[in-house]
Amino acid sequence: MSGVSGKARVQAKTVRMRDAFVEERFGIAARQRYRSQATSALRELLSSTAEPPGGWVDFDLFIEANVLADRLFGQGDLRLVWDMGRFAATHNMGVWRGLVMRHMRPSTFLGIASGLWGSHYDGGKLRTRTVGDGILINIADFPSPHRAHCLAIAGWVQGSLEVGPRTNVVVEEQSCRALGAPECAFRIAWQD
């Protein structure tokens, strides 16, 4: 369920992953600059080792973390957010992920990811279905749609599938609620 205010919440580790991306990609000085430009709430989260209650923080901090990094180190068009999603995919699950992904079909993996959605976001759902030789995913009923969220999820899907034996992983945006569409949807294709 969404927070009392009707806004979505996200796990703090998901926000902190953006800080780790900035440091790894651009260096410690860049991370210091990133934190200095953040609001006090985001700066406090990124510099603290304490976990908030249940690990949940306001979804707006996730959006700020992504948009700020893109503004400071990207082109201001949110393309860097996709890269942050790919980074999170390869840094979230440790060594066993590569072993599992080598043997798991993408449809199975994305089905599991759909079931785990509520462990990362307290609103909406990730739905998947096979279409032809690919998979269609959509982010349904998310209370706070934002372009940065869609692009981060798409990058995470691409990065996750690239861990396994698949080549030419393509995640193509079909629609986005933040751009006026009725749903956020992506089509995924690859070669085994």
JSON list of C-alpha atoms in Angstrom, two decimals:
[
{"chain": "A", "resi": 1, "resn": "MET", "atom": "CA", "xyz": [0.00, 0.00, 0.00]},
{"chain": "A", "resi": 2, "resn": "SER", "atom": "CA", "xyz": [1.13, 3.52, -0.59]},
{"chain": "A", "resi": 3, "resn": "GLY", "atom": "CA", "xyz": [2.10, 5.81, 2.24]},
{"chain": "A", "resi": 4, "resn": "VAL", "atom": "CA", "xyz": [-0.49, 7.75, 4.23]},
{"chain": "A", "resi": 5, "resn": "SER", "atom": "CA", "xyz": [-0.15, 10.77, 1.95]},
{"chain": "A", "resi": 6, "resn": "GLY", "atom": "CA", "xyz": [-1.16, 8.69, -1.08]},
{"chain": "A", "resi": 7, "resn": "LYS", "atom": "CA", "xyz": [2.34, 8.98, -2.49]},
{"chain": "A", "resi": 8, "resn": "ALA", "atom": "CA", "xyz": [4.51, 6.02, -3.28]},
{"chain": "A", "resi": 9, "resn": "ARG", "atom": "CA", "xyz": [7.48, 4.99, -1.21]},
{"chain": "A", "resi": 10, "resn": "VAL", "atom": "CA", "xyz": [10.64, 3.19, -2.23]},
{"chain": "A", "resi": 11, "resn": "GLN", "atom": "CA", "xyz": [13.33, 1.26, -0.40]},
{"chain": "A", "resi": 12, "resn": "ALA", "atom": "CA", "xyz": [16.19, 3.53, 0.72]},
{"chain": "A", "resi": 13, "resn": "LYS", "atom": "CA", "xyz": [18.77, 1.17, -0.83]},
{"chain": "A", "resi": 14, "resn": "THR", "atom": "CA", "xyz": [17.23, 1.89, -4.24]},
{"chain": "A", "resi": 15, "resn": "VAL", "atom": "CA", "xyz": [17.88, 5.60, -3.76]},
{"chain": "A", "resi": 16, "resn": "ARG", "atom": "CA", "xyz": [21.36, 5.03, -2.34]},
{"chain": "A", "resi": 17, "resn": "MET", "atom": "CA", "xyz": [22.29, 3.00, -5.42]},
{"chain": "A", "resi": 18, "resn": "ARG", "atom": "CA", "xyz": [22.24, 6.29, -7.41]},
{"chain": "A", "resi": 19, "resn": "ASP", "atom": "CA", "xyz": [24.87, 7.71, -5.04]},
{"chain": "A", "resi": 20, "resn": "ALA", "atom": "CA", "xyz": [27.01, 4.60, -5.59]},
{"chain": "A", "resi": 21, "resn": "PHE", "atom": "CA", "xyz": [26.60, 4.99, -9.37]},
{"chain": "A", "resi": 22, "resn": "VAL", "atom": "CA", "xyz": [27.80, 8.60, -9.26]},
{"chain": "A", "resi": 23, "resn": "GLU", "atom": "CA", "xyz": [30.87, 7.66, -7.23]},
{"chain": "A", "resi": 24, "resn": "GLU", "atom": "CA", "xyz": [31.80, 4.66, -9.38]},
{"chain": "A", "resi": 25, "resn": "ARG", "atom": "CA", "xyz": [31.20, 6.37, -12.72]},
{"chain": "A", "resi": 26, "resn": "PHE", "atom": "CA", "xyz": [32.41, 9.90, -11.95]},
{"chain": "A", "resi": 27, "resn": "GLY", "atom": "CA", "xyz": [34.54, 9.69, -8.79]},
{"chain": "A", "resi": 28, "resn": "ILE", "atom": "CA", "xyz": [34.47, 10.79, -5.18]},
{"chain": "A", "resi": 29, "resn": "ALA", "atom": "CA", "xyz": [34.66, 14.51, -5.96]},
{"chain": "A", "resi": 30, "resn": "ALA", "atom": "CA", "xyz": [31.60, 14.14, -8.21]},
{"chain": "A", "resi": 31, "resn": "ARG", "atom": "CA", "xyz": [29.75, 12.31, -5.44]},
{"chain": "A", "resi": 32, "resn": "GLN", "atom": "CA", "xyz": [30.55, 15.17, -3.06]},
{"chain": "A", "resi": 33, "resn": "ARG", "atom": "CA", "xyz": [29.23, 17.65, -5.62]},
{"chain": "A", "resi": 34, "resn": "TYR", "atom": "CA", "xyz": [26.11, 15.50, -6.12]},
{"chain": "A", "resi": 35, "resn": "ARG", "atom": "CA", "xyz": [25.40, 15.42, -2.40]},
{"chain": "A", "resi": 36, "resn": "SER", "atom": "CA", "xyz": [26.05, 19.15, -2.02]},
{"chain": "A", "resi": 37, "resn": "GLN", "atom": "CA", "xyz": [23.40, 19.89, -4.69]},
{"chain": "A", "resi": 38, "resn": "ALA", "atom": "CA", "xyz": [20.79, 17.57, -3.12]},
{"chain": "A", "resi": 39, "resn": "THR", "atom": "CA", "xyz": [17.98, 18.73, -0.88]},
{"chain": "A", "resi": 40, "resn": "SER", "atom": "CA", "xyz": [18.66, 18.32, 2.82]},
{"chain": "A", "resi": 41, "resn": "ALA", "atom": "CA", "xyz": [16.38, 15.24, 2.94]},
{"chain": "A", "resi": 42, "resn": "LEU", "atom": "CA", "xyz": [18.25, 13.46, 0.14]},
{"chain": "A", "resi": 43, "resn": "ARG", "atom": "CA", "xyz": [21.65, 14.53, 1.47]},
{"chain": "A", "resi": 44, "resn": "GLU", "atom": "CA", "xyz": [20.74, 13.17, 4.92]},
{"chain": "A", "resi": 45, "resn": "LEU", "atom": "CA", "xyz": [19.64, 9.82, 3.45]},
{"chain": "A", "resi": 46, "resn": "LEU", "atom": "CA", "xyz": [22.77, 9.46, 1.31]},
{"chain": "A", "resi": 47, "resn": "SER", "atom": "CA", "xyz": [25.17, 10.32, 4.12]},
{"chain": "A", "resi": 48, "resn": "SER", "atom": "CA", "xyz": [23.47, 8.25, 6.83]},
{"chain": "A", "resi": 49, "resn": "THR", "atom": "CA", "xyz": [24.15, 4.60, 7.52]},
{"chain": "A", "resi": 50, "resn": "ALA", "atom": "CA", "xyz": [20.95, 4.29, 9.57]},
{"chain": "A", "resi": 51, "resn": "GLU", "atom": "CA", "xyz": [17.97, 2.69, 7.90]},
{"chain": "A", "resi": 52, "resn": "PRO", "atom": "CA", "xyz": [14.63, 4.50, 7.97]},
{"chain": "A", "resi": 53, "resn": "PRO", "atom": "CA", "xyz": [11.69, 2.58, 9.50]},
{"chain": "A", "resi": 54, "resn": "GLY", "atom": "CA", "xyz": [11.15, -0.55, 7.39]},
{"chain": "A", "resi": 55, "resn": "GLY", "atom": "CA", "xyz": [13.75, 0.79, 4.96]},
{"chain": "A", "resi": 56, "resn": "TRP", "atom": "CA", "xyz": [11.11, 2.93, 3.21]},
{"chain": "A", "resi": 57, "resn": "VAL", "atom": "CA", "xyz": [11.55, 6.54, 2.07]},
{"chain": "A", "resi": 58, "resn": "ASP", "atom": "CA", "xyz": [9.39, 8.92, 0.07]},
{"chain": "A", "resi": 59, "resn": "PHE", "atom": "CA", "xyz": [9.44, 8.12, -3.66]},
{"chain": "A", "resi": 60, "resn": "ASP", "atom": "CA", "xyz": [10.22, 11.78, -4.36]},
{"chain": "A", "resi": 61, "resn": "LEU", "atom": "CA", "xyz": [13.75, 11.15, -3.04]},
{"chain": "A", "resi": 62, "resn": "PHE", "atom": "CA", "xyz": [14.23, 8.46, -5.70]},
{"chain": "A", "resi": 63, "resn": "ILE", "atom": "CA", "xyz": [13.11, 10.87, -8.40]},
{"chain": "A", "resi": 64, "resn": "GLU", "atom": "CA", "xyz": [15.34, 13.63, -7.05]},
{"chain": "A", "resi": 65, "resn": "ALA", "atom": "CA", "xyz": [18.35, 11.29, -6.90]},
{"chain": "A", "resi": 66, "resn": "ASN", "atom": "CA", "xyz": [17.90, 10.32, -10.55]},
{"chain": "A", "resi": 67, "resn": "VAL", "atom": "CA", "xyz": [17.06, 13.74, -11.96]},
{"chain": "A", "resi": 68, "resn": "LEU", "atom": "CA", "xyz": [19.87, 15.44, -10.04]},
{"chain": "A", "resi": 69, "resn": "ALA", "atom": "CA", "xyz": [22.48, 12.97, -11.28]},
{"chain": "A", "resi": 70, "resn": "ASP", "atom": "CA", "xyz": [21.26, 13.41, -14.84]},
{"chain": "A", "resi": 71, "resn": "ARG", "atom": "CA", "xyz": [21.31, 17.20, -14.54]},
{"chain": "A", "resi": 72, "resn": "LEU", "atom": "CA", "xyz": [24.82, 17.26, -13.09]},
{"chain": "A", "resi": 73, "resn": "PHE", "atom": "CA", "xyz": [26.52, 14.47, -15.07]},
{"chain": "A", "resi": 74, "resn": "GLY", "atom": "CA", "xyz": [24.25, 13.70, -18.02]},
{"chain": "A", "resi": 75, "resn": "GLN", "atom": "CA", "xyz": [22.68, 15.77, -20.74]},
{"chain": "A", "resi": 76, "resn": "GLY", "atom": "CA", "xyz": [19.57, 16.77, -18.79]},
{"chain": "A", "resi": 77, "resn": "ASP", "atom": "CA", "xyz": [17.43, 14.45, -20.93]},
{"chain": "A", "resi": 78, "resn": "LEU", "atom": "CA", "xyz": [17.23, 11.59, -18.38]},
{"chain": "A", "resi": 79, "resn": "ARG", "atom": "CA", "xyz": [19.24, 9.16, -20.57]},
{"chain": "A", "resi": 80, "resn": "LEU", "atom": "CA", "xyz": [21.70, 8.77, -17.70]},
{"chain": "A", "resi": 81, "resn": "VAL", "atom": "CA", "xyz": [18.84, 7.39, -15.58]},
{"chain": "A", "resi": 82, "resn": "TRP", "atom": "CA", "xyz": [18.72, 4.35, -17.89]},
{"chain": "A", "resi": 83, "resn": "ASP", "atom": "CA", "xyz": [22.41, 3.78, -17.18]},
{"chain": "A", "resi": 84, "resn": "MET", "atom": "CA", "xyz": [21.76, 4.07, -13.44]},
{"chain": "A", "resi": 85, "resn": "GLY", "atom": "CA", "xyz": [19.12, 1.35, -13.76]},
{"chain": "A", "resi": 86, "resn": "ARG", "atom": "CA", "xyz": [21.59, -0.90, -15.61]},
{"chain": "A", "resi": 87, "resn": "PHE", "atom": "CA", "xyz": [24.17, -0.23, -12.91]},
{"chain": "A", "resi": 88, "resn": "ALA", "atom": "CA", "xyz": [21.70, -1.19, -10.18]},
{"chain": "A", "resi": 89, "resn": "ALA", "atom": "CA", "xyz": [20.94, -4.45, -11.98]},
{"chain": "A", "resi": 90, "resn": "THR", "atom": "CA", "xyz": [24.57, -5.54, -11.91]},
{"chain": "A", "resi": 91, "resn": "HIS", "atom": "CA", "xyz": [25.26, -4.35, -8.36]},
{"chain": "A", "resi": 92, "resn": "ASN", "atom": "CA", "xyz": [22.14, -5.43, -6.44]},
{"chain": "A", "resi": 93, "resn": "MET", "atom": "CA", "xyz": [22.31, -9.19, -6.14]},
{"chain": "A", "resi": 94, "resn": "GLY", "atom": "CA", "xyz": [25.92, -10.24, -5.80]},
{"chain": "A", "resi": 95, "resn": "VAL", "atom": "CA", "xyz": [27.76, -13.19, -7.30]},
{"chain": "A", "resi": 96, "resn": "TRP", "atom": "CA", "xyz": [24.90, -15.69, -7.40]},
{"chain": "A", "resi": 97, "resn": "ARG", "atom": "CA", "xyz": [22.93, -13.52, -9.82]},
{"chain": "A", "resi": 98, "resn": "GLY", "atom": "CA", "xyz": [25.23, -14.32, -12.74]},
{"chain": "A", "resi": 99, "resn": "LEU", "atom": "CA", "xyz": [24.92, -18.02, -12.03]},
{"chain": "A", "resi": 100, "resn": "VAL", "atom": "CA", "xyz": [21.14, -17.89, -11.89]},
{"chain": "A", "resi": 101, "resn": "MET", "atom": "CA", "xyz": [20.77, -15.62, -14.91]},
{"chain": "A", "resi": 102, "resn": "ARG", "atom": "CA", "xyz": [22.80, -17.97, -17.09]},
{"chain": "A", "resi": 103, "resn": "HIS", "atom": "CA", "xyz": [20.15, -20.65, -16.63]},
{"chain": "A", "resi": 104, "resn": "MET", "atom": "CA", "xyz": [16.89, -18.76, -16.16]},
{"chain": "A", "resi": 105, "resn": "ARG", "atom": "CA", "xyz": [14.68, -17.78, -19.06]},
{"chain": "A", "resi": 106, "resn": "PRO", "atom": "CA", "xyz": [13.95, -14.04, -19.27]},
{"chain": "A", "resi": 107, "resn": "SER", "atom": "CA", "xyz": [10.21, -14.68, -18.91]},
{"chain": "A", "resi": 108, "resn": "THR", "atom": "CA", "xyz": [10.83, -16.58, -15.66]},
{"chain": "A", "resi": 109, "resn": "PHE", "atom": "CA", "xyz": [13.15, -13.88, -14.33]},
{"chain": "A", "resi": 110, "resn": "LEU", "atom": "CA", "xyz": [10.71, -11.07, -15.15]},
{"chain": "A", "resi": 111, "resn": "GLY", "atom": "CA", "xyz": [7.87, -13.06, -13.59]},
{"chain": "A", "resi": 112, "resn": "ILE", "atom": "CA", "xyz": [9.89, -13.30, -10.37]},
{"chain": "A", "resi": 113, "resn": "ALA", "atom": "CA", "xyz": [10.72, -9.58, -10.60]},
{"chain": "A", "resi": 114, "resn": "SER", "atom": "CA", "xyz": [7.00, -8.86, -10.87]},
{"chain": "A", "resi": 115, "resn": "GLY", "atom": "CA", "xyz": [6.40, -10.79, -7.68]},
{"chain": "A", "resi": 116, "resn": "LEU", "atom": "CA", "xyz": [9.16, -8.89, -5.88]},
{"chain": "A", "resi": 117, "resn": "TRP", "atom": "CA", "xyz": [7.99, -5.43, -7.00]},
{"chain": "A", "resi": 118, "resn": "GLY", "atom": "CA", "xyz": [6.40, -4.78, -3.59]},
{"chain": "A", "resi": 119, "resn": "SER", "atom": "CA", "xyz": [9.78, -5.35, -1.91]},
{"chain": "A", "resi": 120, "resn": "HIS", "atom": "CA", "xyz": [11.12, -2.24, -3.65]},
{"chain": "A", "resi": 121, "resn": "TYR", "atom": "CA", "xyz": [8.07, -0.03, -4.28]},
{"chain": "A", "resi": 122, "resn": "ASP", "atom": "CA", "xyz": [4.96, 0.16, -2.14]},
{"chain": "A", "resi": 123, "resn": "GLY", "atom": "CA", "xyz": [2.66, 1.10, -5.01]},
{"chain": "A", "resi": 124, "resn": "GLY", "atom": "CA", "xyz": [1.73, -0.21, -8.40]},
{"chain": "A", "resi": 125, "resn": "LYS", "atom": "CA", "xyz": [2.63, -3.50, -10.05]},
{"chain": "A", "resi": 126, "resn": "LEU", "atom": "CA", "xyz": [5.03, -4.77, -12.66]},
{"chain": "A", "resi": 127, "resn": "ARG", "atom": "CA", "xyz": [3.17, -6.95, -15.16]},
{"chain": "A", "resi": 128, "resn": "THR", "atom": "CA", "xyz": [4.73, -9.15, -17.81]},
{"chain": "A", "resi": 129, "resn": "ARG", "atom": "CA", "xyz": [3.42, -11.14, -20.75]},
{"chain": "A", "resi": 130, "resn": "THR", "atom": "CA", "xyz": [5.00, -12.93, -23.66]},
{"chain": "A", "resi": 131, "resn": "VAL", "atom": "CA", "xyz": [4.35, -11.32, -27.05]},
{"chain": "A", "resi": 132, "resn": "GLY", "atom": "CA", "xyz": [5.74, -13.11, -30.09]},
{"chain": "A", "resi": 133, "resn": "ASP", "atom": "CA", "xyz": [9.44, -13.63, -29.56]},
{"chain": "A", "resi": 134, "resn": "GLY", "atom": "CA", "xyz": [9.72, -11.08, -26.77]},
{"chain": "A", "resi": 135, "resn": "ILE", "atom": "CA", "xyz": [8.15, -9.89, -23.55]},
{"chain": "A", "resi": 136, "resn": "LEU", "atom": "CA", "xyz": [5.98, -6.88, -22.84]},
{"chain": "A", "resi": 137, "resn": "ILE", "atom": "CA", "xyz": [6.24, -5.35, -19.37]},
{"chain": "A", "resi": 138, "resn": "ASN", "atom": "CA", "xyz": [4.16, -2.58, -17.96]},
{"chain": "A", "resi": 139, "resn": "ILE", "atom": "CA", "xyz": [4.18, -0.57, -14.78]},
{"chain": "A", "resi": 140, "resn": "ALA", "atom": "CA", "xyz": [0.54, -0.54, -13.73]},
{"chain": "A", "resi": 141, "resn": "ASP", "atom": "CA", "xyz": [-1.30, 1.59, -11.19]},
{"chain": "A", "resi": 142, "resn": "PHE", "atom": "CA", "xyz": [1.80, 3.36, -9.90]},
{"chain": "A", "resi": 143, "resn": "PRO", "atom": "CA", "xyz": [0.55, 6.33, -7.83]},
{"chain": "A", "resi": 144, "resn": "SER", "atom": "CA", "xyz": [3.35, 8.74, -8.83]},
{"chain": "A", "resi": 145, "resn": "PRO", "atom": "CA", "xyz": [4.32, 8.12, -12.47]},
{"chain": "A", "resi": 146, "resn": "HIS", "atom": "CA", "xyz": [7.53, 9.84, -13.50]},
{"chain": "A", "resi": 147, "resn": "ARG", "atom": "CA", "xyz": [9.71, 9.57, -16.57]},
{"chain": "A", "resi": 148, "resn": "ALA", "atom": "CA", "xyz": [12.83, 8.89, -14.46]},
{"chain": "A", "resi": 149, "resn": "HIS", "atom": "CA", "xyz": [11.14, 5.90, -12.83]},
{"chain": "A", "resi": 150, "resn": "CYS", "atom": "CA", "xyz": [10.20, 4.33, -16.17]},
{"chain": "A", "resi": 151, "resn": "LEU", "atom": "CA", "xyz": [13.69, 4.79, -17.57]},
{"chain": "A", "resi": 152, "resn": "ALA", "atom": "CA", "xyz": [15.32, 3.41, -14.40]},
{"chain": "A", "resi": 153, "resn": "ILE", "atom": "CA", "xyz": [13.13, 0.29, -14.59]},
{"chain": "A", "resi": 154, "resn": "ALA", "atom": "CA", "xyz": [13.88, -0.16, -18.31]},
{"chain": "A", "resi": 155, "resn": "GLY", "atom": "CA", "xyz": [17.61, 0.16, -17.67]},
{"chain": "A", "resi": 156, "resn": "TRP", "atom": "CA", "xyz": [17.36, -2.32, -14.78]},
{"chain": "A", "resi": 157, "resn": "VAL", "atom": "CA", "xyz": [15.58, -4.85, -17.01]},
{"chain": "A", "resi": 158, "resn": "GLN", "atom": "CA", "xyz": [18.21, -4.47, -19.73]},
{"chain": "A", "resi": 159, "resn": "GLY", "atom": "CA", "xyz": [21.09, -4.76, -17.28]},
{"chain": "A", "resi": 160, "resn": "SER", "atom": "CA", "xyz": [19.55, -7.80, -15.59]},
{"chain": "A", "resi": 161, "resn": "LEU", "atom": "CA", "xyz": [19.07, -9.68, -18.86]},
{"chain": "A", "resi": 162, "resn": "GLU", "atom": "CA", "xyz": [22.59, -8.79, -20.03]},
{"chain": "A", "resi": 163, "resn": "VAL", "atom": "CA", "xyz": [24.02, -10.63, -17.01]},
{"chain": "A", "resi": 164, "resn": "GLY", "atom": "CA", "xyz": [23.04, -13.97, -18.57]},
{"chain": "A", "resi": 165, "resn": "PRO", "atom": "CA", "xyz": [23.99, -15.52, -21.89]},
{"chain": "A", "resi": 166, "resn": "ARG", "atom": "CA", "xyz": [21.66, -13.34, -23.95]},
{"chain": "A", "resi": 167, "resn": "THR", "atom": "CA", "xyz": [23.04, -10.99, -26.56]},
{"chain": "A", "resi": 168, "resn": "ASN", "atom": "CA", "xyz": [21.56, -7.97, -28.27]},
{"chain": "A", "resi": 169, "resn": "VAL", "atom": "CA", "xyz": [19.15, -7.24, -25.41]},
{"chain": "A", "resi": 170, "resn": "VAL", "atom": "CA", "xyz": [16.80, -4.50, -26.57]},
{"chain": "A", "resi": 171, "resn": "VAL", "atom": "CA", "xyz": [14.34, -2.72, -24.29]},
{"chain": "A", "resi": 172, "resn": "GLU", "atom": "CA", "xyz": [12.09, -0.49, -26.34]},
{"chain": "A", "resi": 173, "resn": "GLU", "atom": "CA", "xyz": [9.68, 1.95, -24.77]},
{"chain": "A", "resi": 174, "resn": "GLN", "atom": "CA", "xyz": [6.12, 1.59, -26.03]},
{"chain": "A", "resi": 175, "resn": "SER", "atom": "CA", "xyz": [4.34, 4.18, -23.88]},
{"chain": "A", "resi": 176, "resn": "CYS", "atom": "CA", "xyz": [4.69, 6.28, -20.71]},
{"chain": "A", "resi": 177, "resn": "ARG", "atom": "CA", "xyz": [2.01, 7.69, -18.38]},
{"chain": "A", "resi": 178, "resn": "ALA", "atom": "CA", "xyz": [4.25, 10.67, -17.65]},
{"chain": "A", "resi": 179, "resn": "LEU", "atom": "CA", "xyz": [3.97, 11.52, -21.36]},
{"chain": "A", "resi": 180, "resn": "GLY", "atom": "CA", "xyz": [0.16, 11.18, -21.37]},
{"chain": "A", "resi": 181, "resn": "ALA", "atom": "CA", "xyz": [-0.24, 7.50, -22.28]},
{"chain": "A", "resi": 182, "resn": "PRO", "atom": "CA", "xyz": [-2.65, 5.29, -20.32]},
{"chain": "A", "resi": 183, "resn": "GLU", "atom": "CA", "xyz": [0.19, 2.97, -19.20]},
{"chain": "A", "resi": 184, "resn": "CYS", "atom": "CA", "xyz": [3.96, 2.66, -19.03]},
{"chain": "A", "resi": 185, "resn": "ALA", "atom": "CA", "xyz": [5.04, -0.22, -21.26]},
{"chain": "A", "resi": 186, "resn": "PHE", "atom": "CA", "xyz": [8.26, -1.67, -22.68]},
{"chain": "A", "resi": 187, "resn": "ARG", "atom": "CA", "xyz": [8.92, -4.45, -25.17]},
{"chain": "A", "resi": 188, "resn": "ILE", "atom": "CA", "xyz": [11.96, -6.62, -24.51]},
{"chain": "A", "resi": 189, "resn": "ALA", "atom": "CA", "xyz": [13.75, -8.71, -27.13]},
{"chain": "A", "resi": 190, "resn": "TRP", "atom": "CA", "xyz": [17.07, -10.59, -27.15]},
{"chain": "A", "resi": 191, "resn": "GLN", "atom": "CA", "xyz": [19.02, -13.34, -28.80]},
{"chain": "A", "resi": 192, "resn": "ASP", "atom": "CA", "xyz": [19.95, -16.52, -26.93]}
]
